[in-house]
C-alpha positions as a Python dict, from the first residue, in 0.01 Angstrom:
ca = {
    (1, 'X'): (0, 0, 0),
    (2, 'X'): (-140, 282, -215),
    (3, 'X'): (117, 215, -486),
    (4, 'X'): (4, -148, -503),
    (5, 'X'): (-361, -40, -532),
    (6, 'X'): (-274, 212, -803),
    (7, 'X'): (-80, -53, -994),
    (8, 'X'): (-376, -292, -977),
    (9, 'X'): (-614, -21, -1099),
    (10, 'X'): (-384, 66, -1391),
    (11, 'X'): (-382, -305, -1481),
    (12, 'X'): (-762, -304, -1461),
    (13, 'X'): (-775, -15, -1708),
    (14, 'X'): (-534, -200, -1936),
    (15, 'X'): (-749, -513, -1919),
    (16, 'X'): (-1056, -305, -2007),
    (17, 'X'): (-883, -172, -2317),
    (18, 'X'): (-749, -515, -2418),
    (19, 'X'): (-1072, -712, -2372),
    (20, 'X'): (-1282, -422, -2501),
    (21, 'X'): (-1078, -427, -2822),
    (22, 'X'): (-1133, -801, -2850),
    (23, 'X'): (-1508, -755, -2796),
    (24, 'X'): (-1516, -482, -3061),
    (25, 'X'): (-1323, -700, -3310),
    (26, 'X'): (-1557, -995, -3267),
    (27, 'X'): (-1866, -772, -3269),
    (28, 'X'): (-1759, -631, -3607),
    (29, 'X'): (-1674, -984, -3730),
    (30, 'X'): (-2021, -1095, -3612),
    (31, 'X'): (-2169, -807, -3810),
    (32, 'X'): (-1975, -900, -4128),
    (33, 'X'): (-2037, -1274, -4103),
    (34, 'X'): (-2407, -1217, -4034),
    (35, 'X'): (-2427, -994, -4341),
    (36, 'X'): (-2270, -1278, -4544),
    (37, 'X'): (-2518, -1526, -4398),
    (38, 'X'): (-2809, -1295, -4474),
    (39, 'X'): (-2701, -1277, -4840),
    (40, 'X'): (-2743, -1653, -4855),
    (41, 'X'): (-3099, -1614, -4724),
    (42, 'X'): (-3232, -1395, -5004),
    (43, 'X'): (-3517, -1533, -5215),
    (44, 'X'): (-3286, -1600, -5512),
    (45, 'X'): (-3019, -1779, -5304),
    (46, 'X'): (-3276, -1987, -5116),
    (47, 'X'): (-3439, -2090, -5446),
    (48, 'X'): (-3099, -2205, -5576),
    (49, 'X'): (-3038, -2389, -5250),
    (50, 'X'): (-3375, -2567, -5267),
    (51, 'X'): (-3312, -2672, -5629),
    (52, 'X'): (-2973, -2818, -5535),
    (53, 'X'): (-3132, -2997, -5240),
    (54, 'X'): (-3389, -3144, -5479),
    (55, 'X'): (-3112, -3248, -5720),
    (56, 'X'): (-2926, -3422, -5436),
    (57, 'X'): (-3243, -3609, -5335),
    (58, 'X'): (-3334, -3712, -5689),
    (59, 'X'): (-2979, -3829, -5768),
    (60, 'X'): (-2984, -4043, -5451),
    (61, 'X'): (-2678, -3866, -5318),
    (62, 'X'): (-2466, -3882, -5635),
    (63, 'X'): (-2490, -3501, -5659),
    (64, 'X'): (-2378, -3319, -5345),
    (65, 'X'): (-2513, -2979, -5247),
    (66, 'X'): (-2187, -2802, -5164),
    (67, 'X'): (-2370, -2492, -5048),
    (68, 'X'): (-2517, -2679, -4753),
    (69, 'X'): (-2175, -2731, -4595),
    (70, 'X'): (-2071, -2369, -4663),
    (71, 'X'): (-2397, -2250, -4511),
    (72, 'X'): (-2342, -2453, -4195),
    (73, 'X'): (-1981, -2332, -4164),
    (74, 'X'): (-2097, -1971, -4200),
    (75, 'X'): (-2371, -2024, -3941),
    (76, 'X'): (-2119, -2166, -3692),
    (77, 'X'): (-1884, -1874, -3760),
    (78, 'X'): (-2164, -1627, -3685),
    (79, 'X'): (-2245, -1804, -3359),
    (80, 'X'): (-1878, -1814, -3252),
    (81, 'X'): (-1829, -1441, -3310),
    (82, 'X'): (-2151, -1367, -3122),
    (83, 'X'): (-2045, -1570, -2819),
    (84, 'X'): (-1689, -1433, -2820),
    (85, 'X'): (-1801, -1071, -2847),
    (86, 'X'): (-2025, -1110, -2541),
    (87, 'X'): (-1760, -1304, -2349),
    (88, 'X'): (-1490, -1044, -2410),
    (89, 'X'): (-1734, -765, -2325),
    (90, 'X'): (-1793, -935, -1990),
    (91, 'X'): (-1418, -967, -1938),
    (92, 'X'): (-1383, -595, -2013),
    (93, 'X'): (-1654, -493, -1767),
    (94, 'X'): (-1536, -711, -1477),
    (95, 'X'): (-1222, -496, -1414),
    (96, 'X'): (-1455, -195, -1410),
    (97, 'X'): (-1632, -354, -1113),
    (98, 'X'): (-1292, -374, -945),
    (99, 'X'): (-1235, -3, -1005),
    (100, 'X'): (-1574, 83, -856),
    (101, 'X'): (-1502, -150, -564),
    (102, 'X'): (-1188, 50, -483),
    (103, 'X'): (-1404, 335, -351),
    (104, 'X'): (-1344, 230, 11),
    (105, 'X'): (-967, 205, -40),
    (106, 'X'): (-893, 530, -223),
    (107, 'X'): (-925, 899, -166),
    (108, 'X'): (-1216, 1064, -348),
    (109, 'X'): (-969, 1234, -579),
    (110, 'X'): (-802, 906, -682),
    (111, 'X'): (-1136, 727, -717),
    (112, 'X'): (-1271, 1008, -936),
    (113, 'X'): (-965, 987, -1161),
    (114, 'X'): (-968, 609, -1209),
    (115, 'X'): (-1348, 602, -1233),
    (116, 'X'): (-1343, 871, -1502),
    (117, 'X'): (-1078, 676, -1696),
    (118, 'X'): (-1296, 365, -1677),
    (119, 'X'): (-1598, 568, -1790),
    (120, 'X'): (-1401, 707, -2085),
    (121, 'X'): (-1300, 360, -2202),
    (122, 'X'): (-1656, 225, -2184),
    (123, 'X'): (-1788, 536, -2362),
    (124, 'X'): (-1548, 493, -2655),
    (125, 'X'): (-1633, 125, -2699),
    (126, 'X'): (-2003, 203, -2652),
    (127, 'X'): (-1992, 454, -2936),
    (128, 'X'): (-1792, 253, -3190),
    (129, 'X'): (-1930, -99, -3123),
    (130, 'X'): (-2265, -207, -3277),
    (131, 'X'): (-2555, -172, -3035),
    (132, 'X'): (-2840, -331, -3228),
    (133, 'X'): (-2888, -570, -3518),
    (134, 'X'): (-3217, -556, -3707),
    (135, 'X'): (-3336, -803, -3972),
    (136, 'X'): (-3660, -787, -4167),
    (137, 'X'): (-3774, -1123, -4294),
    (138, 'X'): (-4077, -1301, -4434),
    (139, 'X'): (-4187, -1662, -4441),
    (140, 'X'): (-4225, -1765, -4805),
    (141, 'X'): (-4386, -2092, -4913),
    (142, 'X'): (-4137, -2349, -5043),
    (143, 'X'): (-3841, -2119, -4968),
    (144, 'X'): (-3874, -2078, -4592),
    (145, 'X'): (-3750, -1775, -4397),
    (146, 'X'): (-3643, -1512, -4654),
    (147, 'X'): (-3445, -1212, -4524),
    (148, 'X'): (-3556, -889, -4691),
    (149, 'X'): (-3308, -653, -4529),
    (150, 'X'): (-3040, -644, -4261),
    (151, 'X'): (-2876, -364, -4064),
    (152, 'X'): (-2634, -358, -3773),
    (153, 'X'): (-2636, -24, -3597),
    (154, 'X'): (-2404, 163, -3364),
    (155, 'X'): (-2452, 507, -3208),
    (156, 'X'): (-2227, 682, -3462),
    (157, 'X'): (-2375, 486, -3753),
    (158, 'X'): (-2729, 564, -3637),
    (159, 'X'): (-2652, 936, -3626),
    (160, 'X'): (-2505, 919, -3978),
    (161, 'X'): (-2817, 743, -4104),
    (162, 'X'): (-3044, 1007, -3951),
    (163, 'X'): (-2841, 1278, -4126),
    (164, 'X'): (-2867, 1087, -4455),
    (165, 'X'): (-3244, 1050, -4415),
    (166, 'X'): (-3281, 1423, -4355),
    (167, 'X'): (-3366, 1396, -3983),
    (168, 'X'): (-3112, 1666, -3902),
    (169, 'X'): (-3272, 1798, -3582),
    (170, 'X'): (-3300, 1452, -3426),
    (171, 'X'): (-2947, 1363, -3540),
    (172, 'X'): (-2804, 1681, -3387),
    (173, 'X'): (-2985, 1624, -3055),
    (174, 'X'): (-2858, 1266, -3032),
    (175, 'X'): (-2507, 1372, -3139),
    (176, 'X'): (-2505, 1642, -2874),
    (177, 'X'): (-2639, 1443, -2579),
    (178, 'X'): (-2512, 1095, -2662),
    (179, 'X'): (-2166, 1181, -2795),
    (180, 'X'): (-2042, 1536, -2734),
    (181, 'X'): (-2182, 1592, -2382),
    (182, 'X'): (-2057, 1254, -2251),
    (183, 'X'): (-1708, 1315, -2391),
    (184, 'X'): (-1686, 1666, -2249),
    (185, 'X'): (-1831, 1550, -1917),
    (186, 'X'): (-1583, 1262, -1882),
    (187, 'X'): (-1283, 1475, -1975),
    (188, 'X'): (-1405, 1741, -1732),
    (189, 'X'): (-1423, 1483, -1451),
    (190, 'X'): (-1061, 1391, -1526),
    (191, 'X'): (-974, 1762, -1508),
    (192, 'X'): (-1159, 1796, -1176),
    (193, 'X'): (-975, 1497, -1027),
    (194, 'X'): (-635, 1642, -1119),
    (195, 'X'): (-704, 2011, -1050),
    (196, 'X'): (-960, 1982, -772),
    (197, 'X'): (-852, 2308, -606),
    (198, 'X'): (-931, 2509, -919),
    (199, 'X'): (-1240, 2732, -904),
    (200, 'X'): (-1317, 2619, -1257),
    (201, 'X'): (-1351, 2261, -1129),
    (202, 'X'): (-1641, 2365, -903),
    (203, 'X'): (-1815, 2534, -1196),
    (204, 'X'): (-1777, 2221, -1409),
    (205, 'X'): (-1945, 1996, -1152),
    (206, 'X'): (-2233, 2243, -1103),
    (207, 'X'): (-2287, 2268, -1477),
    (208, 'X'): (-2304, 1892, -1535),
    (209, 'X'): (-2530, 1845, -1233),
    (210, 'X'): (-2767, 2097, -1392),
    (211, 'X'): (-2780, 1933, -1738),
    (212, 'X'): (-2733, 1573, -1620),
    (213, 'X'): (-3104, 1496, -1599),
    (214, 'X'): (-3147, 1591, -1965),
    (215, 'X'): (-2864, 1380, -2102),
    (216, 'X'): (-2771, 1019, -2165),
    (217, 'X'): (-3030, 770, -2045),
    (218, 'X'): (-3358, 912, -2177),
    (219, 'X'): (-3212, 1042, -2501),
    (220, 'X'): (-3023, 720, -2566),
    (221, 'X'): (-3329, 502, -2506),
    (222, 'X'): (-3534, 722, -2739),
    (223, 'X'): (-3255, 707, -2998),
    (224, 'X'): (-3241, 328, -2979),
    (225, 'X'): (-3614, 288, -3033),
    (226, 'X'): (-3612, 553, -3304),
    (227, 'X'): (-3347, 367, -3502),
    (228, 'X'): (-3536, 42, -3447),
    (229, 'X'): (-3861, 189, -3575),
    (230, 'X'): (-3696, 345, -3882),
    (231, 'X'): (-3588, -6, -3983),
    (232, 'X'): (-3925, -168, -3915),
    (233, 'X'): (-4060, -157, -4272),
    (234, 'X'): (-4116, -525, -4349),
    (235, 'X'): (-4359, -795, -4254),
    (236, 'X'): (-4162, -916, -3952),
    (237, 'X'): (-3878, -738, -3777),
    (238, 'X'): (-3628, -902, -3544),
    (239, 'X'): (-3406, -682, -3326),
    (240, 'X'): (-3107, -814, -3133),
    (241, 'X'): (-2911, -617, -2876),
    (242, 'X'): (-2534, -620, -2930),
    (243, 'X'): (-2244, -562, -2692),
    (244, 'X'): (-2209, -190, -2768),
    (245, 'X'): (-2524, -130, -2567),
    (246, 'X'): (-2367, -298, -2262),
    (247, 'X'): (-2063, -72, -2285),
    (248, 'X'): (-2281, 235, -2325),
    (249, 'X'): (-2504, 151, -2030),
    (250, 'X'): (-2194, 79, -1821),
    (251, 'X'): (-2073, 428, -1907),
    (252, 'X'): (-2404, 582, -1797),
    (253, 'X'): (-2387, 412, -1456),
    (254, 'X'): (-2016, 476, -1395),
    (255, 'X'): (-2033, 840, -1503),
    (256, 'X'): (-2316, 902, -1255),
    (257, 'X'): (-2119, 744, -971),
    (258, 'X'): (-1802, 935, -1061),
    (259, 'X'): (-2000, 1261, -1080),
    (260, 'X'): (-2127, 1200, -727),
    (261, 'X'): (-1771, 1125, -615),
    (262, 'X'): (-1644, 1451, -770),
    (263, 'X'): (-1925, 1644, -605),
    (264, 'X'): (-1843, 1498, -261),
    (265, 'X'): (-1473, 1565, -316),
    (266, 'X'): (-1534, 1935, -387),
    (267, 'X'): (-1778, 1969, -94),
    (268, 'X'): (-1516, 1827, 141),
    (269, 'X'): (-1260, 2067, -4),
    (270, 'X'): (-1489, 2360, 68),
    (271, 'X'): (-1542, 2243, 424),
}
C-alpha cells in the first residue's frame, strides 16, 4: 500500500514540474507578447493607426488598415497566453494539494520529505516566473489610451533592478529573506526528513523556528509593494498580479506546514 502511495506522490511531483514549466513558458510568452502590444500603443504608433483608420474611412474601404488586423491578432495572443499561464499554474498546484492531503496516510518523515520537495518546486517557479506586471498609461485626446511605460517583474528581476537603482541594502534584505533563506530552509527540511536521527537535524529546526517570523511573508509583501511603487511614476498606473505570485504564496504556506511536520517528527523521536 505504501509503495502505491509513494508512486502516486512521485507522479504528483512530476506533474507539478511539468505543468509548472508550462505555466512558466506561457507566463514569459504573455510578458513578451504584452511588450509587443504595448509598443503598438505608444503615442507615435497610435497616431499612425488613427491616420490609417481615417484613410480607410475616407477611401470608403478601398484602403485597408492592415495594422488593425495585426493588432487584434496580437491582442488575442496576449489573452491566450494569460489564460493558459493561469490554467497551467492551477494544474501545477492541484497535485500539491494531493501531497498535503497525504498527511493522514504517511509517516511524518515521509510527509516531510514529499512536502519539502513540493515546496522546493513551488519556490523555484515562484522565483523565476513573473509576479507582477505594471503599465503606466495616459488618456490622450484623439489618440486614446497611450502606454508610457511597461514592466513585468519577478522576484529575481526586482532584486536586480533594486541593485541597479542603488538600493543595495533593500536588495540584499530581499535577496536574503526571499531567496537564500527559503532555499536553505527547504533543503534543510529535506535533510531533516532523511537524517531525522541526526543531532544537527534538531538544531536546524530550532534555528528556522527562531527566524521564521522574520522571513518570507512580511518581507515579500513589502518587496512587492516596493517594486510597485518604484514603477508608479506616471499619470495612471495599472498593476496586474501574475502566476509567479501564486507559486510563491503556495511555497510560503507549504513550507510552514512542512516545518510543523518536521518539528512534530523530531519531538516524537525525542519521546
